[in-house]
Amino acid sequence: MSREQRRRPRPPRTRRRGRIRKGVVVASVAVAAIGSLVLANVDTMRWFGIGDDADAAAPATRVLSAEGETVAEQVVVQLVKESTPEGWKAGKLNASVNDPYSLTCLSERAAWSTARTRAITAEGGEGSVTALAYPAGAGAAAYAEVKAAVAVCAEGAEETGRGVEGMRYRKGAAAVEVVRRGDVVAVVSASPADRMPGEKWLTDLDDRAAALLVDRCLDPTAPAADVHRNPWVDPETFRGNLTTVAVPFPDVEMTTAEEITKDPVVPLDQVAEELAPAPVRPEPLTPAATDLPDLPLEVERPVAPTPPAEPDLDGRAERAVADPSGPGCGWAFTGEAVPAFDTGEAEELHRKAVKKERERLVDDAVAFEQAKVNHYRAWVEYERAASAYRGYVDEMTLVLAQWQVVIDARAEFVAEFELYRTSKQAYDDFVAEQQEARTAYEAAVEACRVQVPSPDGEPSADCPAEVPEILLQSAPEVLPRPVPSALAQLPEGWEPPAPVVPEPQPEPEPEPEPETEEPREDREDRRDRNSDRNGDRNGPGNGTRGDSEGRGRAQN
């Protein structure tokens, strides 16, 4: 190729690779087709076009070097060529880049416009240095996609503080560092991870990227949302270069809530009087009281209505404006065509947006007035319910006071009766034990009386019989049986049921220890010891059957 051919400007392009997303293939050669087919069906994009009928827009600018390269190509080439770590050997500069991030889960990846990479090697390590230039405004969105994928299929992610955005993560045995400025992303990988170039070199790499983008990249800090200004990236998410315009409230006749309502008007910020907590209703009395008022029907504690929220009546409407420079690093950075802009169509869409916003303002204002009417009605109903609840609380307070007299009198009687029951049980237990001891003592005395003296004339050691100590003691006092007060309203002769004493549960039997199999070595040792003992018993002079038979045969 001659020098003249290399210098000849090439047709405008956005990138060398297409992007497939949701069945839409976007490539720079499909500009006219997108303008006529896709964009015609997207209402918010009708002002965008490529045809001759659109208003004149800034031309597609390409800043070319003597080699016919775009600015983005110059940047990525220089950045990679000048970035070889000390002590590393650099391979050949390569324009074919496959997977610079080493992320298998990065399926929805934005396609870069141009890229350069080169392998780097050193003793005990290998890696690569890659620079990627994305379409105008797509750099931040691409970095966000990478960051989201790192959280799924990488580990050890941390921010580095380099670039506008920068991070480092580990993937397998390798470490990967990613730095973004504008639409340019630099990626450095090293394996094993501890062979990653030092912090100073990585900072110098970022400084070189920043220097290369001075006066070349329009907005190095552009946010990820700017990708929606680029129709060449994804027409389905394209929104254009939008500004926000204030929309005043329409001059219309409106009826206020105060004019509509027939209920008392209350301030929306009015705080309801705090209601007393709901009284605790006692359990039914057993046995039933003979003269006690019934508990009133329960009334729930009402909750004050919540006032309606003030609507947002600060109207706003978006207006599309021409985008001659482009988002991110700009259209010229990667040589993308400047989208043609139809001012008349954009203004028509803006007028529709303003009309729709004015309708929303009126609808919200009308709905708010109606909500206030409903609030005034709800407040009346709440006050009615609150009045009924206060009456219920007052009545319950009086009835509970009468119930409480009966409850307290019964509790006092039950406590006294339990003391009586305990003393009576103690007396009965003592009498039974004393009678048992008396019977045993009398039997012992009788036995001593009728016993036969021993030959030596000594009495039995158990005689005379010893008097048990309990026979010398007096029975404990039994408290008088209490009589319930008339306030307890209990039937004559009623007594509280005796407490149920749970039967003691038998202790669970211990589980047998599992039998363990004797190790093979121990079995063999025991068998050898038994064999030795048997051999000793069967030796000469032990008179075994075998020896007898042998001696018999010898005599014969």
XYZ file of C-alpha atoms in Angstrom:
556
model
C 0.000 0.000 0.000
C 1.378 3.393 -0.974
C 1.739 6.325 1.446
C -1.017 8.163 -0.447
C -3.379 5.221 0.044
C -2.574 5.034 3.747
C -3.284 8.758 4.154
C -6.632 8.573 2.398
C -9.421 9.057 5.009
C -11.526 5.980 5.564
C -15.333 6.099 5.903
C -16.615 7.045 9.354
C -16.776 4.081 11.714
C -17.457 3.519 15.350
C -15.738 0.219 16.017
C -14.465 -2.896 14.358
C -16.659 -5.304 16.300
C -20.449 -5.438 16.291
C -22.494 -5.871 19.437
C -25.257 -8.408 19.830
C -27.837 -7.714 22.487
C -31.508 -8.728 22.551
C -31.335 -9.774 18.914
C -30.099 -6.379 17.632
C -26.794 -6.270 15.779
C -25.271 -2.800 15.821
C -22.371 -1.979 13.540
C -21.142 1.222 12.012
C -22.126 0.047 8.534
C -25.786 -0.256 9.663
C -26.320 3.436 10.387
C -28.811 4.086 7.609
C -30.762 0.924 8.332
C -31.039 1.789 12.007
C -32.182 5.291 11.188
C -34.910 4.114 8.839
C -36.087 0.921 10.582
C -35.337 0.854 14.283
C -35.508 4.509 15.159
C -38.752 5.070 13.330
C -40.462 2.846 15.920
C -39.017 4.458 19.027
C -41.009 7.562 19.923
C -38.306 9.169 22.028
C -35.822 8.803 19.134
C -37.898 10.173 16.280
C -35.834 13.334 16.175
C -32.719 11.290 15.395
C -31.882 10.475 11.798
C -29.253 10.206 9.108
C -31.215 11.294 6.057
C -30.944 14.537 4.120
C -34.221 15.891 5.593
C -32.764 16.255 9.063
C -31.455 19.603 10.212
C -27.804 20.217 9.602
C -25.578 18.936 12.388
C -21.882 19.065 13.108
C -20.002 16.924 10.615
C -18.487 13.579 11.550
C -15.022 14.692 12.583
C -12.065 12.296 12.474
C -8.718 13.492 13.734
C -6.304 11.358 11.742
C -2.588 10.823 12.038
C -0.318 10.408 9.087
C -1.152 6.703 9.249
C -4.898 7.366 9.027
C -5.565 6.358 12.640
C -8.281 7.666 14.912
C -7.356 9.466 18.101
C -8.444 6.391 20.067
C -6.089 4.200 18.034
C -3.207 6.583 18.655
C -3.907 6.547 22.401
C -4.128 2.774 22.840
C -1.057 2.179 20.659
C 1.083 4.703 22.537
C -0.153 3.565 25.931
C 0.742 -0.088 25.334
C 4.023 0.588 23.494
C 5.316 2.821 26.274
C 4.215 0.590 29.160
C 6.587 -2.315 29.751
C 7.553 -3.016 33.381
C 11.230 -2.910 34.238
C 12.768 -6.361 34.090
C 10.043 -7.707 31.795
C 10.304 -8.565 28.113
C 7.549 -7.266 25.841
C 6.089 -9.240 22.962
C 4.711 -8.016 19.668
C 1.989 -5.345 19.635
C -1.261 -7.035 18.673
C -4.598 -5.536 17.609
C -6.486 -8.787 18.207
C -7.799 -8.848 21.776
C -10.022 -11.687 22.953
C -10.620 -11.705 26.724
C -8.532 -9.060 28.489
C -10.499 -9.282 31.759
C -10.271 -13.093 32.180
C -13.922 -13.185 33.293
C -15.906 -16.145 31.983
C -19.155 -14.771 33.426
C -18.902 -11.473 31.522
C -21.511 -12.405 28.902
C -23.159 -8.997 28.351
C -19.995 -7.160 27.485
C -19.801 -3.871 25.603
C -17.691 -4.067 22.456
C -14.690 -1.804 22.261
C -13.931 0.256 19.156
C -10.215 -0.414 19.028
C -7.639 -2.102 21.217
C -3.975 -3.058 21.478
C -2.283 -5.668 23.632
C 1.139 -7.213 24.091
C 2.372 -10.095 26.164
C 5.009 -9.486 28.841
C 7.241 -12.137 30.356
C 9.780 -12.282 33.149
C 11.509 -14.944 35.169
C 8.824 -16.837 37.059
C 5.909 -14.923 35.588
C 3.919 -13.901 32.535
C 1.160 -11.436 31.762
C -0.117 -8.794 29.380
C -0.736 -5.058 29.029
C -3.920 -4.099 27.144
C -5.570 -0.789 26.263
C -9.182 -0.635 25.087
C -11.047 2.344 23.610
C -14.841 2.121 23.767
C -17.433 4.039 21.726
C -18.338 7.536 22.896
C -19.805 7.390 26.408
C -19.534 3.588 26.686
C -16.322 3.378 28.745
C -17.953 3.886 32.127
C -20.771 1.445 31.264
C -18.226 -1.173 30.189
C -16.294 -0.716 33.441
C -19.556 -1.132 35.396
C -20.255 -4.399 33.572
C -16.777 -5.664 34.432
C -17.170 -4.653 38.074
C -20.487 -6.513 38.319
C -18.925 -9.630 36.774
C -15.963 -9.467 39.165
C -18.377 -9.736 42.081
C -19.719 -12.984 40.585
C -16.743 -14.932 39.213
C -13.586 -13.391 40.690
C -12.244 -12.848 44.178
C -10.221 -10.427 46.256
C -11.623 -7.331 44.495
C -10.415 -4.004 45.891
C -10.357 -0.383 44.782
C -6.936 0.964 43.828
C -7.574 4.710 43.715
C -6.024 4.967 40.263
C -7.780 6.480 37.266
C -11.315 7.823 37.416
C -12.143 4.265 38.474
C -9.720 1.491 39.261
C -9.787 -1.988 40.795
C -7.717 -5.118 41.203
C -8.946 -8.693 41.542
C -7.730 -12.272 41.357
C -8.878 -14.847 38.837
C -7.379 -18.256 39.398
C -3.634 -17.874 39.818
C -3.573 -14.481 38.057
C -4.008 -10.928 39.316
C -5.759 -8.364 37.102
C -5.679 -4.558 37.440
C -8.252 -2.415 35.572
C -8.054 1.381 35.267
C -10.545 3.635 33.423
C -10.307 7.208 32.225
C -13.123 8.375 29.959
C -13.715 5.731 27.318
C -10.221 4.239 27.647
C -9.634 1.209 29.879
C -6.173 -0.167 30.641
C -5.888 -3.789 31.808
C -2.736 -5.375 33.281
C -2.651 -9.087 34.132
C 0.111 -11.136 35.750
C 0.425 -14.799 36.700
C 1.168 -15.834 39.345
C -0.540 -13.008 41.214
C 2.548 -12.028 43.206
C 4.331 -11.143 39.949
C 2.015 -8.142 39.362
C 4.201 -5.089 38.572
C 4.776 -2.712 41.470
C 2.569 0.168 42.573
C 4.882 2.832 41.132
C 4.795 1.325 37.655
C 1.014 0.946 37.770
C 0.654 4.572 38.881
C 2.970 5.668 36.063
C 0.803 3.715 33.602
C -2.267 5.612 34.816
C -0.395 8.924 34.585
C 0.559 8.152 30.974
C -3.093 7.415 30.148
C -4.141 10.723 31.707
C -1.488 12.626 29.759
C -2.495 10.974 26.471
C -6.122 12.004 26.972
C -5.427 15.687 27.632
C -7.167 17.779 24.916
C -8.246 14.510 23.265
C -11.012 13.224 25.553
C -13.917 15.633 26.155
C -15.035 14.255 29.523
C -12.753 11.661 31.191
C -15.122 11.525 34.191
C -18.319 10.851 32.189
C -20.782 8.626 34.101
C -22.105 5.272 32.917
C -25.493 6.822 32.062
C -23.869 8.750 29.195
C -23.897 5.580 27.108
C -27.593 6.275 26.457
C -26.566 9.285 24.379
C -24.892 7.030 21.817
C -27.263 5.439 19.259
C -24.451 3.321 17.805
C -24.028 1.302 21.008
C -27.572 0.077 21.541
C -30.581 1.722 19.883
C -32.943 0.042 22.345
C -31.485 1.988 25.278
C -30.669 5.176 23.359
C -32.289 8.299 24.831
C -30.261 11.098 23.302
C -28.808 14.283 24.742
C -31.587 15.379 27.084
C -32.050 18.500 29.150
C -34.737 19.194 31.728
C -37.109 22.129 31.308
C -39.370 23.495 34.065
C -43.107 23.216 33.388
C -45.292 25.705 35.318
C -48.628 24.665 36.743
C -51.398 25.266 34.178
C -53.723 28.204 34.640
C -56.917 26.216 35.181
C -59.980 26.576 37.402
C -59.868 24.118 40.271
C -62.295 23.340 43.091
C -60.583 22.950 46.431
C -61.319 20.315 49.046
C -62.586 23.007 51.396
C -65.221 23.930 48.831
C -66.305 20.303 48.340
C -66.324 18.803 51.807
C -69.292 18.867 54.147
C -67.135 17.751 57.066
C -65.105 19.960 59.390
C -61.777 20.948 57.891
C -58.749 19.831 59.927
C -55.144 20.794 59.305
C -53.242 18.035 57.552
C -50.534 18.198 60.205
C -52.990 17.931 63.091
C -51.888 15.370 65.683
C -54.593 13.233 67.250
C -54.972 13.142 71.013
C -53.190 10.114 72.417
C -55.628 7.437 73.533
C -55.181 5.362 76.668
C -53.924 1.804 76.174
C -56.612 -0.830 75.808
C -57.616 -2.275 79.231
C -56.600 -5.872 79.932
C -59.726 -7.994 80.102
C -59.619 -10.532 82.957
C -60.343 -14.234 82.519
C -63.872 -15.371 83.484
C -64.200 -16.098 87.216
C -64.587 -19.737 88.324
C -66.879 -20.270 90.079
C -68.963 -17.404 88.759
C -69.531 -14.468 91.084
C -73.029 -14.106 92.490
C -73.288 -10.337 92.161
C -70.852 -8.811 89.638
C -71.476 -6.696 86.501
C -70.579 -8.221 83.145
C -67.600 -6.874 81.231
C -68.659 -4.438 78.478
C -68.260 -5.442 74.823
C -64.721 -4.850 73.665
C -64.025 -1.796 71.483
C -60.821 -1.684 69.449
C -58.490 1.238 69.863
C -58.793 3.320 66.665
C -55.847 4.676 64.701
C -55.839 8.243 63.441
C -55.945 8.547 59.630
C -52.747 9.362 57.789
C -52.957 12.644 55.888
C -52.358 12.564 52.132
C -48.878 13.457 50.945
C -48.344 16.738 49.151
C -48.002 16.065 45.414
C -44.933 17.066 43.436
C -46.214 20.065 41.520
C -42.799 21.182 40.252
C -43.317 20.291 36.618
C -40.416 19.041 34.519
C -40.157 17.846 30.946
C -37.195 16.520 28.981
C -36.041 18.228 25.821
C -33.708 16.608 23.318
C -30.946 18.844 22.002
C -28.293 18.347 19.378
C -25.203 16.441 20.501
C -22.422 17.629 18.173
C -19.548 16.713 20.520
C -20.860 13.487 21.959
C -20.687 11.831 25.365
C -17.557 10.553 27.106
C -14.487 11.198 25.027
C -16.687 12.354 22.122
C -17.612 11.221 18.634
C -14.304 12.323 17.119
C -12.265 10.232 19.563
C -13.235 6.948 17.907
C -14.335 8.451 14.576
C -18.055 7.890 15.099
C -20.576 9.732 12.946
C -22.367 12.609 14.634
C -26.072 11.730 14.783
C -28.154 14.063 12.637
C -30.686 16.018 14.651
C -34.200 17.000 13.559
C -34.999 20.135 15.544
C -38.622 20.282 14.448
C -39.301 16.690 15.459
C -37.492 17.186 18.762
C -39.566 20.273 19.530
C -42.751 18.407 18.650
C -41.823 15.632 21.090
C -40.971 18.229 23.701
C -44.350 19.915 23.244
C -46.012 16.536 23.764
C -43.912 15.935 26.885
C -44.878 19.370 28.252
C -48.553 18.677 27.525
C -48.340 15.329 29.272
C -46.585 16.895 32.273
C -49.240 19.603 32.552
C -51.919 16.936 32.521
C -50.050 15.093 35.266
C -49.826 18.263 37.342
C -53.571 18.861 37.065
C -54.402 15.199 37.731
C -52.157 15.117 40.805
C -53.603 18.365 42.120
C -57.192 17.151 41.635
C -56.356 13.812 43.246
C -54.779 15.635 46.187
C -57.893 17.745 46.754
C -60.053 14.608 46.655
C -57.641 12.899 49.058
C -58.083 15.811 51.453
C -61.871 15.444 51.223
C -61.487 11.757 52.078
C -59.151 12.672 54.928
C -61.677 15.075 56.439
C -64.332 12.323 56.298
C -61.898 9.780 57.818
C -61.088 12.218 60.605
C -64.786 12.534 61.495
C -65.090 8.740 61.607
C -61.933 8.511 63.696
C -63.237 11.038 66.218
C -66.478 9.042 66.463
C -64.539 5.816 67.017
C -62.208 7.520 69.491
C -65.209 8.783 71.490
C -66.666 5.256 71.631
C -63.295 3.894 72.687
C -62.923 6.459 75.472
C -66.416 5.484 76.742
C -65.390 1.831 76.670
C -62.221 2.582 78.639
C -64.183 4.559 81.244
C -66.785 1.793 81.648
C -64.106 -0.908 81.798
C -62.297 1.072 84.497
C -65.416 1.082 86.702
C -66.263 -2.583 86.080
C -62.682 -3.706 86.564
C -62.567 -1.934 89.914
C -65.519 -4.062 91.094
C -64.002 -7.205 89.583
C -60.705 -6.443 91.242
C -62.336 -6.452 94.701
C -63.633 -9.979 94.072
C -60.345 -11.122 92.512
C -58.304 -9.810 95.451
C -60.678 -11.377 98.029
C -60.492 -14.745 96.289
C -56.715 -14.551 96.018
C -56.506 -13.836 99.751
C -58.779 -16.787 100.560
C -56.811 -19.140 98.284
C -53.540 -18.133 99.940
C -54.985 -18.700 103.445
C -56.488 -22.019 102.405
C -53.144 -23.205 101.040
C -51.546 -22.448 104.426
C -54.316 -24.404 106.129
C -53.964 -27.302 103.686
C -50.210 -27.401 104.227
C -50.568 -27.452 108.045
C -53.231 -30.172 107.858
C -51.031 -32.307 105.598
C -48.095 -31.871 107.970
C -50.277 -32.969 110.915
C -51.590 -36.037 109.065
C -48.096 -37.057 107.989
C -46.801 -36.709 111.588
C -49.645 -38.739 113.097
C -49.162 -41.537 110.536
C -45.403 -41.644 111.115
C -45.849 -41.566 114.919
C -48.383 -44.408 114.793
C -46.019 -46.493 112.682
C -43.206 -45.862 115.166
C -45.477 -46.760 118.150
C -46.487 -50.030 116.575
C -42.861 -50.955 115.935
C -41.848 -50.007 119.484
C -44.627 -52.050 121.114
C -43.618 -55.058 119.029
C -40.006 -54.683 120.199
C -41.053 -54.440 123.882
C -43.122 -57.601 123.544
C -40.222 -59.395 121.914
C -37.912 -58.497 124.804
C -40.495 -59.697 127.329
C -40.886 -63.152 125.931
C -37.309 -63.831 124.839
C -35.443 -66.912 126.226
C -32.267 -65.976 128.168
C -28.987 -67.032 126.593
C -26.904 -69.853 128.177
C -24.503 -67.332 129.671
C -27.372 -65.335 131.123
C -26.594 -62.225 129.018
C -29.631 -60.262 127.683
C -30.082 -59.621 123.912
C -28.365 -56.564 122.501
C -31.751 -55.254 121.236
C -33.290 -55.242 124.685
C -34.571 -53.295 126.354
C -36.327 -51.677 123.365
C -35.353 -48.039 122.695
C -38.196 -45.491 122.693
C -38.398 -43.762 119.244
C -37.875 -40.010 119.445
C -41.081 -39.252 117.546
C -43.126 -40.786 120.408
C -41.763 -38.083 122.664
C -42.801 -35.278 120.259
C -46.095 -33.393 119.992
C -48.086 -33.177 116.766
C -47.744 -29.904 114.810
C -50.528 -27.359 115.061
C -53.262 -27.355 112.451
C -54.333 -23.900 111.385
C -58.038 -23.171 111.592
C -59.893 -23.719 108.320
C -60.334 -20.289 106.704
C -63.702 -18.914 105.699
C -63.883 -16.793 102.533
C -64.907 -13.186 102.848
C -68.261 -12.186 101.504
C -66.389 -9.994 99.039
C -65.058 -13.153 97.358
C -68.615 -14.123 96.351
C -67.876 -17.866 96.663
C -70.471 -20.604 97.297
C -70.562 -22.103 100.793
C -68.108 -24.951 101.335
C -66.073 -24.230 98.193
C -62.370 -24.847 98.444
C -59.657 -24.363 95.859
C -58.523 -27.506 94.070
C -55.369 -29.090 95.417
C -52.291 -28.445 93.345
C -51.349 -31.289 91.011
C -47.928 -32.674 91.818
C -46.343 -34.196 88.748
C -45.241 -37.787 89.121
C -41.493 -38.279 89.047
C -40.296 -39.584 85.732
C -37.987 -42.609 85.768
C -34.452 -41.883 84.815
C -33.599 -43.191 81.348
C -31.501 -46.314 81.308
C -27.966 -45.733 80.104
C -27.391 -46.860 76.565
C -25.090 -49.874 76.275
C -21.681 -49.067 74.988
C -21.187 -50.283 71.424
C -19.048 -53.370 71.097
C -15.759 -52.627 69.459
C -14.152 -55.204 67.250
C -10.836 -56.488 68.592
C -7.943 -55.389 66.393
C -6.523 -58.120 64.228
C -3.057 -57.844 65.797
C -4.542 -58.348 69.311
C -6.476 -61.425 68.131
C -3.329 -62.938 66.646
C -1.295 -62.228 69.814
C -4.009 -63.844 71.993
C -4.139 -66.882 69.700
C -0.344 -67.288 69.894
C -0.404 -67.062 73.699
C -3.133 -69.752 73.900
C -1.125 -71.978 71.599
C 1.938 -71.603 73.832
C -0.056 -72.495 76.930
C -1.593 -75.554 75.259
C 1.856 -76.669 74.161
C 3.109 -76.526 77.742
C 0.206 -78.641 78.988
C 0.705 -81.193 76.226
C 4.438 -81.645 76.902
C 6.172 -84.695 78.468
C 4.669 -85.917 81.777
C 1.315 -84.160 81.299
C -0.470 -87.474 80.603
C -2.398 -86.356 77.556
C -4.358 -88.748 75.432
C -1.889 -88.477 72.629
C 1.033 -89.341 74.884
C -0.811 -92.361 76.383
C -1.592 -93.738 72.980
C 2.015 -93.260 71.936
C 3.363 -95.076 74.971
C 0.850 -97.899 74.479
C 1.945 -98.456 70.901
C 5.576 -98.458 71.977
C 4.922 -101.201 74.610
C 3.195 -103.356 72.120
